[in-house]
Amino acid sequence: MKTIVFCDIPMLNKIDSHCYAHTGNAGSNYEKDVHFAINAVLGERLKAGDEVKAVLLQTKDSEGKYLVNTQLFKDELDEINKGCGAKISYEMLCTDFEGSKENFEKMYRAILDFFEDDCAVYADITYGPKPLPMVLMAAMNFAEKFFNADIKGVFYGKVNFKDGKPVNPELFDVTPLYYMSLFASSINASSSKNALSMLDAFFGK
């Protein structure tokens, strides 16, 4: 099974590294600092011989910071993989930083071209423009339904800021957000009350 990893690449001058071990709800025990939260997940899960396609979702900026951060991701994962032995390839999708319907449609369709039948999917939505995770999760829904994709997890690295510096890093598995976004379209209910009862049952209340 091919593993496909999507990561939103930021347009930042500097990306701080953090140790996410034993934080949040992702259950990560990875003790090394990483710049990209997903690499803490991959550092524990990659095995020798795994076939991995890392798709780096770039958003253009005039200073080319997205290119520097793309290379940072690749260097970091390659260093981690020295202890894992997976077969990793990299592909990039570069889009404009603008919020038109046409740009979202173009992005959505382009993301779908990276999926393969019966693939396993990971996503890191820590960085990037706010609409990007919405487009990515819509594409993942399409892939789960029509490519038989196995959604392994959507991850988010969270920090607080104190005196302008990031503190208290935490790694969260936010995959429930993905399934919440699908819930309404997956049920048939006779009324809003009935729909809310089904939602409460889904939440285990």
Tab-separated table of C-alpha atoms in Angstrom:
chain	number	residue	atom	x	y	z
A	1	MET	CA	0.000	0.000	0.000
A	2	LYS	CA	1.374	3.402	-0.982
A	3	THR	CA	1.423	5.990	1.779
A	4	ILE	CA	0.650	9.546	0.709
A	5	VAL	CA	1.532	12.410	3.046
A	6	PHE	CA	0.168	15.907	2.483
A	7	CYS	CA	1.804	18.823	4.262
A	8	ASP	CA	0.954	22.516	3.986
A	9	ILE	CA	4.158	24.511	3.528
A	10	PRO	CA	4.244	27.943	5.229
A	11	MET	CA	5.284	31.326	3.905
A	12	LEU	CA	7.266	32.166	7.038
A	13	ASN	CA	10.732	33.608	7.470
A	14	LYS	CA	11.497	31.218	10.304
A	15	ILE	CA	9.936	27.961	11.456
A	16	ASP	CA	10.700	26.948	15.023
A	17	SER	CA	11.280	23.309	15.888
A	18	HIS	CA	9.528	21.596	18.789
A	19	CYS	CA	9.427	18.298	20.617
A	20	TYR	CA	5.835	17.045	20.572
A	21	ALA	CA	6.394	13.870	22.607
A	22	HIS	CA	3.680	13.101	25.167
A	23	THR	CA	1.619	16.173	24.267
A	24	GLY	CA	-1.858	16.726	22.878
A	25	ASN	CA	-3.935	13.713	21.907
A	26	ALA	CA	-1.851	12.270	19.063
A	27	GLY	CA	-0.049	9.789	21.292
A	28	SER	CA	3.370	10.713	19.923
A	29	ASN	CA	6.461	9.464	21.747
A	30	TYR	CA	8.921	10.930	19.254
A	31	GLU	CA	11.552	12.624	21.417
A	32	LYS	CA	13.347	14.760	18.812
A	33	ASP	CA	12.524	18.310	17.766
A	34	VAL	CA	10.841	18.743	14.387
A	35	HIS	CA	9.868	21.785	12.348
A	36	PHE	CA	6.871	20.004	10.844
A	37	ALA	CA	4.462	18.185	13.154
A	38	ILE	CA	3.800	15.347	10.713
A	39	ASN	CA	7.452	14.368	10.846
A	40	ALA	CA	7.060	13.431	14.516
A	41	VAL	CA	4.291	11.063	13.418
A	42	LEU	CA	6.294	9.654	10.510
A	43	GLY	CA	9.379	9.277	12.692
A	44	GLU	CA	7.494	6.631	14.669
A	45	ARG	CA	5.456	4.990	11.932
A	46	LEU	CA	7.758	4.661	8.917
A	47	LYS	CA	9.306	1.249	8.374
A	48	ALA	CA	11.924	-0.131	6.018
A	49	GLY	CA	10.499	-0.686	2.562
A	50	ASP	CA	7.455	1.568	2.988
A	51	GLU	CA	6.612	3.457	-0.196
A	52	VAL	CA	5.868	7.058	0.672
A	53	LYS	CA	4.881	9.970	-1.538
A	54	ALA	CA	5.175	13.285	0.298
A	55	VAL	CA	3.050	15.955	-1.383
A	56	LEU	CA	4.119	19.427	-0.293
A	57	LEU	CA	1.371	21.990	-0.761
A	58	GLN	CA	3.136	25.261	-1.473
A	59	THR	CA	1.607	28.717	-1.544
A	60	LYS	CA	3.624	31.279	-3.479
A	61	ASP	CA	5.114	34.296	-1.774
A	62	SER	CA	7.108	37.062	-3.439
A	63	GLU	CA	10.267	36.385	-1.433
A	64	GLY	CA	10.409	32.651	-2.130
A	65	LYS	CA	10.116	31.647	1.511
A	66	TYR	CA	7.914	28.716	0.504
A	67	LEU	CA	10.889	27.268	-1.421
A	68	VAL	CA	13.187	27.507	1.592
A	69	ASN	CA	10.584	25.839	3.805
A	70	THR	CA	9.983	23.118	1.221
A	71	GLN	CA	13.653	22.219	1.345
A	72	LEU	CA	13.548	22.309	5.145
A	73	PHE	CA	10.765	19.725	5.134
A	74	LYS	CA	12.618	17.455	2.727
A	75	ASP	CA	15.891	17.686	4.649
A	76	GLU	CA	14.139	16.967	7.938
A	77	LEU	CA	12.230	13.924	6.698
A	78	ASP	CA	15.285	12.569	4.862
A	79	GLU	CA	17.276	12.797	8.099
A	80	ILE	CA	14.519	10.994	10.019
A	81	ASN	CA	14.304	8.350	7.321
A	82	LYS	CA	17.965	7.412	7.792
A	83	GLY	CA	16.776	5.421	10.784
A	84	CYS	CA	13.653	4.062	9.054
A	85	GLY	CA	14.635	2.994	5.539
A	86	ALA	CA	11.412	3.937	3.760
A	87	LYS	CA	11.332	4.769	0.050
A	88	ILE	CA	10.322	8.424	-0.082
A	89	SER	CA	9.534	10.533	-3.129
A	90	TYR	CA	8.558	14.192	-3.129
A	91	GLU	CA	6.043	16.046	-5.244
A	92	MET	CA	5.023	19.684	-5.035
A	93	LEU	CA	1.821	21.537	-5.768
A	94	CYS	CA	2.382	25.290	-5.957
A	95	THR	CA	-0.647	27.587	-5.989
A	96	ASP	CA	-1.281	31.320	-5.763
A	97	PHE	CA	-2.104	33.020	-2.487
A	98	GLU	CA	-5.582	34.202	-3.415
A	99	GLY	CA	-9.117	33.220	-2.526
A	100	SER	CA	-10.996	32.968	-5.776
A	101	LYS	CA	-13.415	30.179	-6.606
A	102	GLU	CA	-11.282	29.368	-9.641
A	103	ASN	CA	-8.148	28.974	-7.525
A	104	PHE	CA	-9.904	26.648	-5.068
A	105	GLU	CA	-11.262	24.523	-7.904
A	106	LYS	CA	-7.849	24.335	-9.532
A	107	MET	CA	-6.242	23.347	-6.230
A	108	TYR	CA	-8.910	20.734	-5.458
A	109	ARG	CA	-8.583	19.075	-8.845
A	110	ALA	CA	-4.781	19.121	-8.725
A	111	ILE	CA	-4.684	17.498	-5.283
A	112	LEU	CA	-6.830	14.629	-6.548
A	113	ASP	CA	-4.145	13.722	-9.088
A	114	PHE	CA	-1.767	12.746	-6.259
A	115	PHE	CA	-3.997	10.004	-4.847
A	116	GLU	CA	-3.650	6.370	-5.857
A	117	ASP	CA	-6.050	3.464	-5.473
A	118	ASP	CA	-5.993	1.829	-2.009
A	119	CYS	CA	-3.510	4.350	-0.573
A	120	ALA	CA	-2.986	5.313	3.070
A	121	VAL	CA	-3.256	9.057	3.710
A	122	TYR	CA	-1.734	11.372	6.319
A	123	ALA	CA	-2.131	15.152	6.405
A	124	ASP	CA	-0.507	18.006	8.334
A	125	ILE	CA	-2.625	21.178	8.399
A	126	THR	CA	-0.478	23.165	10.828
A	127	TYR	CA	0.635	25.787	8.317
A	128	GLY	CA	-0.615	27.417	5.136
A	129	PRO	CA	-3.550	29.702	4.270
A	130	LYS	CA	-6.727	29.023	6.232
A	131	PRO	CA	-8.792	27.772	3.239
A	132	LEU	CA	-6.174	25.160	2.320
A	133	PRO	CA	-7.164	22.532	4.951
A	134	MET	CA	-10.781	22.833	3.800
A	135	VAL	CA	-9.808	22.141	0.200
A	136	LEU	CA	-7.502	19.300	1.254
A	137	MET	CA	-10.147	17.578	3.389
A	138	ALA	CA	-12.694	17.868	0.584
A	139	ALA	CA	-10.193	16.138	-1.702
A	140	MET	CA	-9.567	13.474	0.939
A	141	ASN	CA	-13.305	12.797	1.080
A	142	PHE	CA	-13.334	12.280	-2.683
A	143	ALA	CA	-10.325	9.953	-2.417
A	144	GLU	CA	-11.815	7.946	0.455
A	145	LYS	CA	-14.974	7.353	-1.575
A	146	PHE	CA	-13.564	6.773	-5.064
A	147	PHE	CA	-9.924	5.701	-4.526
A	148	ASN	CA	-10.657	3.557	-1.461
A	149	ALA	CA	-8.157	5.711	0.434
A	150	ASP	CA	-7.521	4.860	4.089
A	151	ILE	CA	-7.413	8.122	6.062
A	152	LYS	CA	-4.792	7.416	8.727
A	153	GLY	CA	-4.795	10.827	10.353
A	154	VAL	CA	-4.978	14.586	10.076
A	155	PHE	CA	-2.510	16.325	12.404
A	156	TYR	CA	-2.018	19.808	13.771
A	157	GLY	CA	0.901	21.214	15.745
A	158	LYS	CA	-0.264	23.845	18.213
A	159	VAL	CA	1.767	26.376	20.201
A	160	ASN	CA	1.031	29.269	22.525
A	161	PHE	CA	2.997	32.493	22.384
A	162	LYS	CA	4.696	34.228	25.296
A	163	ASP	CA	6.598	37.463	24.730
A	164	GLY	CA	6.425	36.756	21.021
A	165	LYS	CA	8.014	33.320	21.328
A	166	PRO	CA	6.267	29.960	20.786
A	167	VAL	CA	5.827	27.882	23.945
A	168	ASN	CA	3.942	24.787	25.085
A	169	PRO	CA	3.920	22.836	21.808
A	170	GLU	CA	1.241	20.172	21.489
A	171	LEU	CA	0.501	17.658	18.734
A	172	PHE	CA	-3.158	16.962	17.997
A	173	ASP	CA	-4.828	14.322	15.885
A	174	VAL	CA	-7.710	16.338	14.446
A	175	THR	CA	-9.102	13.568	12.237
A	176	PRO	CA	-12.506	13.930	13.981
A	177	LEU	CA	-12.819	17.311	12.226
A	178	TYR	CA	-12.611	15.482	8.920
A	179	TYR	CA	-15.417	13.104	9.863
A	180	MET	CA	-17.555	15.877	11.333
A	181	SER	CA	-17.390	17.660	7.985
A	182	LEU	CA	-18.835	14.542	6.321
A	183	PHE	CA	-21.546	13.715	8.837
A	184	ALA	CA	-24.445	15.780	7.504
A	185	SER	CA	-24.032	14.480	3.955
A	186	SER	CA	-23.884	10.866	5.139
A	187	ILE	CA	-27.223	10.694	6.998
A	188	ASN	CA	-30.905	10.948	6.168
A	189	ALA	CA	-33.069	12.541	8.841
A	190	SER	CA	-36.766	13.477	8.902
A	191	SER	CA	-36.262	16.649	10.954
A	192	SER	CA	-33.624	18.818	12.598
A	193	LYS	CA	-34.463	17.175	15.956
A	194	ASN	CA	-33.943	13.719	14.480
A	195	ALA	CA	-30.688	14.852	12.856
A	196	LEU	CA	-29.391	16.247	16.155
A	197	SER	CA	-30.252	12.967	17.903
A	198	MET	CA	-28.255	11.090	15.284
A	199	LEU	CA	-25.375	13.533	15.782
A	200	ASP	CA	-25.458	12.994	19.551
A	201	ALA	CA	-25.353	9.260	18.971
A	202	PHE	CA	-22.391	9.758	16.641
A	203	PHE	CA	-20.638	11.737	19.400
A	204	GLY	CA	-21.473	8.984	21.898
A	205	LYS	CA	-23.659	11.183	24.084
